[in-house]
Coordinates of C-alpha atoms and ligand atoms in Angstrom, one line a residue:
M73 CA 0.2 0.0 0.2
D74 CA 1.5 3.3 -1.1
I75 CA 1.6 6.4 1.3
V76 CA -0.3 9.2 -0.6
L77 CA -0.2 13.0 0.2
S78 CA -1.8 15.9 -1.3
G79 CA -1.5 19.2 -0.3
I80 CA -4.4 21.4 -1.1
R81 CA -4.3 25.0 -1.8
S82 CA -6.5 26.9 1.0
T83 CA -7.4 29.8 -1.6
G84 CA -9.8 29.4 -4.1
K85 CA -13.0 27.3 -4.5
L86 CA -13.2 24.1 -6.2
H87 CA -14.6 24.5 -10.1
L88 CA -15.8 21.4 -12.5
G89 CA -12.1 21.0 -13.6
N90 CA -10.7 20.1 -10.1
Y91 CA -14.0 17.7 -9.9
F92 CA -13.3 15.8 -12.7
G93 CA -9.5 16.1 -12.7
A94 CA -7.7 15.3 -9.3
L95 CA -10.5 15.4 -6.8
G96 CA -12.3 12.4 -8.7
N97 CA -9.1 10.6 -8.4
F98 CA -8.6 11.1 -4.6
V99 CA -12.1 10.3 -3.7
R100 CA -11.2 6.9 -5.8
M101 CA -8.0 6.3 -4.2
Q102 CA -8.8 6.9 -0.7
H103 CA -10.1 3.6 -0.3
E104 CA -6.7 2.0 -2.0
N105 CA -4.0 3.5 -0.7
K106 CA -3.1 5.2 3.0
C107 CA -4.3 8.8 2.0
F108 CA -3.4 12.1 3.6
F109 CA -4.7 15.0 2.4
F110 CA -4.3 18.5 4.0
I111 CA -5.0 22.1 3.5
A112 CA -1.7 24.1 3.1
D113 CA -2.7 27.0 5.3
Y114 CA 0.6 27.9 6.3
H115 CA 1.9 28.5 2.6
S116 CA -1.0 30.8 2.1
L117 CA 0.5 33.2 4.6
T118 CA 3.4 34.1 2.0
T119 CA 0.7 36.2 0.4
H120 CA -0.5 37.9 3.9
P121 CA -4.3 36.9 3.9
T122 CA -6.4 39.1 6.4
P123 CA -7.2 36.6 9.4
E124 CA -10.9 36.3 8.1
D125 CA -9.7 35.4 4.8
L126 CA -7.5 32.9 5.9
H127 CA -10.1 31.2 8.2
G128 CA -12.8 31.8 5.7
S129 CA -11.0 30.1 2.8
V130 CA -9.7 27.4 4.9
K131 CA -13.6 26.5 5.9
Q132 CA -14.5 26.9 2.4
V133 CA -11.9 24.3 0.8
L134 CA -12.7 21.8 4.1
A135 CA -16.4 21.9 3.0
E136 CA -16.1 21.7 -0.5
Y137 CA -13.7 18.5 -0.3
L138 CA -16.0 16.8 2.1
A139 CA -19.1 17.6 0.0
C140 CA -17.2 15.9 -3.1
G141 CA -16.7 12.7 -1.1
L142 CA -13.4 12.6 0.7
D143 CA -14.1 10.6 3.5
P144 CA -12.7 11.8 7.0
E145 CA -13.2 8.3 8.4
V146 CA -11.2 6.7 5.2
A147 CA -8.4 9.2 4.6
T148 CA -6.5 11.5 6.8
L149 CA -7.9 14.8 6.2
Y150 CA -6.5 17.6 8.1
I151 CA -5.5 21.4 8.3
Q152 CA -1.5 22.1 8.2
S153 CA -1.3 24.3 11.0
D154 CA -2.9 21.9 13.4
V155 CA 0.1 19.7 12.9
P156 CA 3.4 21.2 14.8
Q157 CA 5.7 18.6 13.9
I158 CA 5.5 20.1 10.2
P159 CA 7.0 23.3 11.0
E160 CA 9.3 21.6 13.2
L161 CA 10.6 19.4 10.4
Y162 CA 10.5 22.3 8.1
L163 CA 13.2 24.3 10.6
L164 CA 15.6 21.1 10.4
L165 CA 15.3 20.7 6.6
N166 CA 16.0 24.5 6.3
M167 CA 19.4 24.1 7.8
N168 CA 20.4 22.0 4.9
A169 CA 18.4 23.9 2.4
Y170 CA 20.6 26.5 0.3
K171 CA 20.0 29.5 -0.5
G172 CA 21.2 29.2 -4.1
E173 CA 19.3 26.1 -5.0
L174 CA 16.0 27.9 -3.3
E175 CA 16.6 31.1 -5.3
R176 CA 16.9 28.9 -8.8
C177 CA 13.3 27.5 -8.0
T178 CA 11.0 28.4 -10.9
S179 CA 8.2 29.3 -8.7
F180 CA 10.3 31.6 -6.6
K181 CA 11.7 33.7 -9.6
E182 CA 8.2 33.8 -10.8
K183 CA 7.0 35.5 -7.2
V184 CA 10.2 37.5 -7.4
R185 CA 8.7 39.3 -10.8
K186 CA 5.0 39.4 -9.9
Q187 CA 5.4 40.5 -6.1
P188 CA 8.5 42.5 -6.1
N189 CA 7.8 44.3 -2.8
N190 CA 6.7 41.0 -1.0
I191 CA 9.9 38.7 -1.6
N192 CA 9.6 37.3 1.9
A193 CA 11.5 34.3 3.6
G194 CA 8.5 32.0 3.2
L195 CA 8.6 32.6 -0.1
L196 CA 12.2 31.5 -0.6
T197 CA 11.6 28.4 1.9
Y198 CA 8.4 27.5 0.2
P199 CA 9.9 24.1 -1.3
T200 CA 11.2 23.2 2.2
L201 CA 7.7 23.5 3.8
M202 CA 6.0 21.5 1.2
A203 CA 9.1 18.9 1.5
A204 CA 8.3 19.1 5.2
D205 CA 4.7 18.4 4.7
I206 CA 5.8 15.1 2.3
L207 CA 8.4 13.9 4.5
I208 CA 6.5 13.9 8.0
H209 CA 4.4 10.9 6.6
K210 CA 7.0 9.2 4.5
A211 CA 4.8 9.6 2.1
T212 CA 5.7 8.1 -1.6
K213 CA 3.1 9.3 -3.9
V214 CA 2.1 12.7 -4.5
P215 CA -0.3 13.4 -6.9
V216 CA 0.8 16.9 -8.4
G217 CA 0.5 18.7 -11.6
K218 CA 3.3 20.0 -14.0
D219 CA 3.7 23.2 -12.1
Q220 CA 4.7 21.1 -8.6
E221 CA 7.0 18.9 -10.1
Q222 CA 10.5 20.8 -9.4
H223 CA 8.9 21.0 -5.6
L224 CA 9.0 17.3 -5.6
E225 CA 12.5 17.3 -7.3
M226 CA 13.8 19.4 -4.5
T227 CA 12.0 17.0 -1.9
R228 CA 13.7 14.2 -3.3
T229 CA 17.1 16.5 -3.2
F230 CA 16.3 17.1 0.6
A231 CA 15.4 13.8 1.5
N232 CA 18.5 12.2 -0.3
R233 CA 20.8 14.8 1.6
F234 CA 19.5 13.9 5.3
N235 CA 19.9 10.2 4.6
R236 CA 23.5 10.7 3.4
M237 CA 24.5 13.5 6.1
Y238 CA 23.3 11.0 8.7
K239 CA 24.2 7.9 6.9
V240 CA 20.7 6.5 7.3
D241 CA 18.2 5.4 5.0
Y242 CA 15.1 7.1 6.5
F243 CA 13.0 9.1 4.2
P244 CA 11.8 7.3 1.1
E245 CA 12.2 9.0 -2.3
P246 CA 8.5 10.7 -3.2
V247 CA 7.6 10.5 -6.7
A248 CA 5.1 12.7 -8.2
F249 CA 2.0 10.7 -9.5
N250 CA 0.1 12.1 -12.2
F251 CA -3.2 10.2 -13.2
G252 CA -2.0 9.9 -16.7
E253 CA -5.0 8.6 -18.8
D254 CA -7.4 8.5 -15.8
L255 CA -7.2 12.4 -15.7
I256 CA -10.2 14.0 -17.6
K257 CA -9.2 17.5 -18.4
I258 CA -12.1 19.9 -18.6
P259 CA -11.5 22.9 -20.9
G260 CA -12.6 26.5 -20.0
L261 CA -15.6 28.7 -21.3
D262 CA -13.0 30.9 -23.3
G263 CA -12.5 29.1 -26.3
S264 CA -9.1 27.8 -25.5
G265 CA -7.1 25.7 -22.7
K266 CA -8.3 24.2 -19.7
M267 CA -10.6 25.6 -16.9
G268 CA -8.6 27.5 -14.0
K269 CA -9.1 29.9 -11.3
S270 CA -6.4 32.1 -12.4
E271 CA -7.8 32.0 -16.1
G272 CA -11.1 33.4 -15.0
N273 CA -12.9 30.8 -17.3
A274 CA -14.5 28.5 -14.4
I275 CA -17.5 27.3 -13.1
Y276 CA -17.7 26.9 -9.5
L277 CA -19.0 24.0 -7.7
S278 CA -20.6 26.8 -5.4
D279 CA -21.9 28.9 -8.0
A280 CA -25.7 29.8 -7.9
P281 CA -27.8 28.3 -10.8
E282 CA -28.0 31.9 -12.1
T283 CA -24.4 32.8 -12.3
I284 CA -24.0 29.3 -14.0
R285 CA -26.5 30.1 -16.5
K286 CA -25.0 33.6 -17.1
K287 CA -21.5 32.0 -17.7
V288 CA -22.4 29.3 -19.8
M289 CA -24.1 31.7 -22.3
K290 CA -21.2 34.0 -22.4
A291 CA -18.9 30.9 -23.6
V292 CA -17.0 31.3 -26.9
T293 CA -18.6 30.0 -30.1
D294 CA -18.3 30.7 -33.7
S295 CA -20.5 31.3 -36.8
G296 CA -21.2 27.4 -37.1
P297 CA -20.2 24.7 -39.1
T298 CA -20.6 25.4 -42.8
Q299 CA -20.4 22.0 -44.3
P300 CA -21.7 18.4 -42.9
N301 CA -19.0 16.5 -40.7
Q302 CA -16.3 19.0 -40.2
P303 CA -13.8 18.7 -37.6
K304 CA -15.0 21.1 -34.6
P305 CA -12.7 24.1 -33.8
E306 CA -11.6 24.1 -30.3
A307 CA -14.0 26.4 -28.6
I308 CA -17.0 24.0 -29.8
Q309 CA -15.0 20.9 -29.2
N310 CA -14.9 22.6 -25.3
L311 CA -18.2 22.7 -25.1
F312 CA -19.0 19.0 -26.2
T313 CA -16.1 18.0 -23.7
I314 CA -17.9 19.8 -20.8
M315 CA -21.2 18.4 -22.0
K316 CA -20.0 15.0 -22.3
A317 CA -19.0 15.3 -18.5
V318 CA -22.2 16.8 -17.2
S319 CA -25.2 15.3 -19.8
S320 CA -26.4 12.2 -20.5
P321 CA -25.1 10.4 -23.7
D322 CA -28.0 11.1 -25.6
T323 CA -28.1 14.9 -25.1
V324 CA -24.6 14.9 -26.4
Q325 CA -25.5 12.7 -29.3
Y326 CA -28.2 14.9 -30.3
F327 CA -25.8 17.9 -30.4
E328 CA -23.2 16.0 -32.2
D329 CA -26.1 15.1 -34.8
K330 CA -27.5 18.5 -35.1
Y331 CA -23.5 19.9 -35.4
N332 CA -22.5 17.4 -38.3
A333 CA -26.0 18.4 -40.1
C334 CA -24.9 21.8 -39.9
E335 CA -28.1 22.7 -38.1
I336 CA -26.6 23.1 -34.6
R337 CA -28.1 26.4 -32.5
Y338 CA -25.3 27.3 -30.2
G339 CA -27.9 29.0 -28.3
D340 CA -29.6 25.8 -27.5
M341 CA -26.8 23.8 -27.0
K342 CA -25.5 26.3 -24.3
K343 CA -28.9 26.5 -22.8
Q344 CA -29.1 22.6 -22.6
L345 CA -25.3 22.7 -21.1
A346 CA -26.1 25.2 -18.5
E347 CA -29.3 23.3 -17.2
D348 CA -27.2 20.2 -17.2
I349 CA -24.6 21.8 -15.3
I350 CA -26.7 23.1 -12.7
T351 CA -28.4 19.6 -12.3
F352 CA -24.9 18.2 -11.9
T353 CA -23.6 20.6 -9.4
T354 CA -26.9 21.4 -7.0
P355 CA -26.5 18.5 -4.8
I356 CA -22.8 19.1 -4.3
R357 CA -23.6 22.6 -4.1
Q358 CA -26.3 22.0 -1.2
R359 CA -23.9 19.9 0.5
I360 CA -21.6 22.5 0.7
E361 CA -23.8 24.8 2.2
A362 CA -24.9 22.2 4.9
I363 CA -21.7 21.6 6.0
L364 CA -20.6 25.2 5.8
A365 CA -23.7 25.9 8.4
D366 CA -22.5 22.7 10.4
N367 CA -19.9 24.1 12.8
D368 CA -19.8 21.0 15.0
K369 CA -19.4 18.7 11.8
L370 CA -16.4 20.8 10.5
Q371 CA -14.9 21.0 14.1
R372 CA -15.1 17.0 14.7
V373 CA -13.6 16.4 11.0
A374 CA -10.7 19.2 11.6
R375 CA -10.1 17.3 15.1
M376 CA -10.3 13.9 13.9
G377 CA -7.9 14.7 11.2
A378 CA -5.4 16.6 13.3
E379 CA -5.3 13.8 15.9
K380 CA -4.4 11.2 13.1
A381 CA -2.0 13.2 11.2
R382 CA -0.3 14.1 14.2
E383 CA 0.1 10.8 15.4
S384 CA 1.7 10.1 12.1
A385 CA 3.6 13.2 12.1
S386 CA 5.2 12.7 15.8
K387 CA 6.9 9.4 15.2
T388 CA 8.6 10.9 12.2
I389 CA 9.8 13.8 14.2
S390 CA 11.2 11.7 17.0
D391 CA 13.1 9.4 14.8
V392 CA 14.3 12.7 13.0
R393 CA 15.3 14.4 16.2
H394 CA 16.9 11.2 17.6
I395 CA 19.0 11.1 14.1
I396 CA 20.1 14.2 14.6
G397 CA 21.1 13.9 17.9
F398 CA 18.5 15.8 19.9
R399 CA 18.5 12.7 22.4
E400 CA 17.2 12.6 26.2
F401 CA 20.1 12.2 28.9
Ligands
LIG211 N1 2.3 23.7 -3.7 C1 1.2 23.0 -3.7 C2 0.3 24.0 -5.0 O1 0.5 24.9 -4.9 C3 0.3 22.8 -2.4 C4 1.2 22.1 -1.5 C5 2.0 22.4 -0.5 C6 1.5 20.5 -1.5 N2 2.6 21.6 0.1 C7 2.1 20.4 -0.6 C8 0.9 20.1 -2.8 C9 2.6 18.8 -0.4 C10 1.5 18.3 -2.5 C11 2.5 18.0 -1.7 O2 -0.8 23.5 -5.5

């Protein structure tokens, strides 16, 4: 059984792309592996959220993951800042993380460019905090996107460096885990590319029906096919891809046939698509709302997750302390 760990950004609500992408796989994976899922709230401090925003977004993310089917009884679902062993391991790893390698990190260089007035030490050491997240449970598989692969490479560097330095074989090498064929990519509504928060083309699971209708009706299309059975331009293919994810096969076939016969009316297709997205997301949205209103449940879940995570983390930290030479008299 693999130890799988994934960190969830605490900013941003879940959109359809997340749902059909990684999240759907998490829900499946939790039954086959020892899974740790946590909300990376320490990481979010690099951008200085207000206390209200910090608390609100952690709560929202936790509610959304629960609503989508992560089971806190099965997986260990926790909030990073509830596990003090993580910052402890971060401090220890930082002693062997070098300025040069941290500065060369692509994500750091990008932040330097984007926020030149807030180049804080937390940004520079983001990769050691992420390594601590992973190594604290000796995770071997880490589902991440392409943009995180360099961080994972650095985690391996830090793990191997620790092993070499103390002549131990303690930390395993974690590998990035992308779902390959299983990853359904949901495109955005703006004609090209995938759905994403930063792209501004996303439909959120928590969007109200009226918002969804507005967003879908504004989706990019064209003036329609001029000859039968033409290949579809990207914007049109994208609508069909989303439709395949949320609508019945009959509905998709109906519009395929209309397209191939040059009789398609995109307005009709979008109306149908919007209603099918609403049908799909409504139960999820209602679960999100119910969970958000149930503070006791959130508290129970967070406490249970913290307890399970700390149990695993404290074992690692006591081993690491011993290896380093922090020992009792
Ligand atoms: N850096 C990740 C992201 O931006 C989030 C993250 C933090 C993470 N710690 C992690 C992911 C540990 C995997 C493992 O998406």
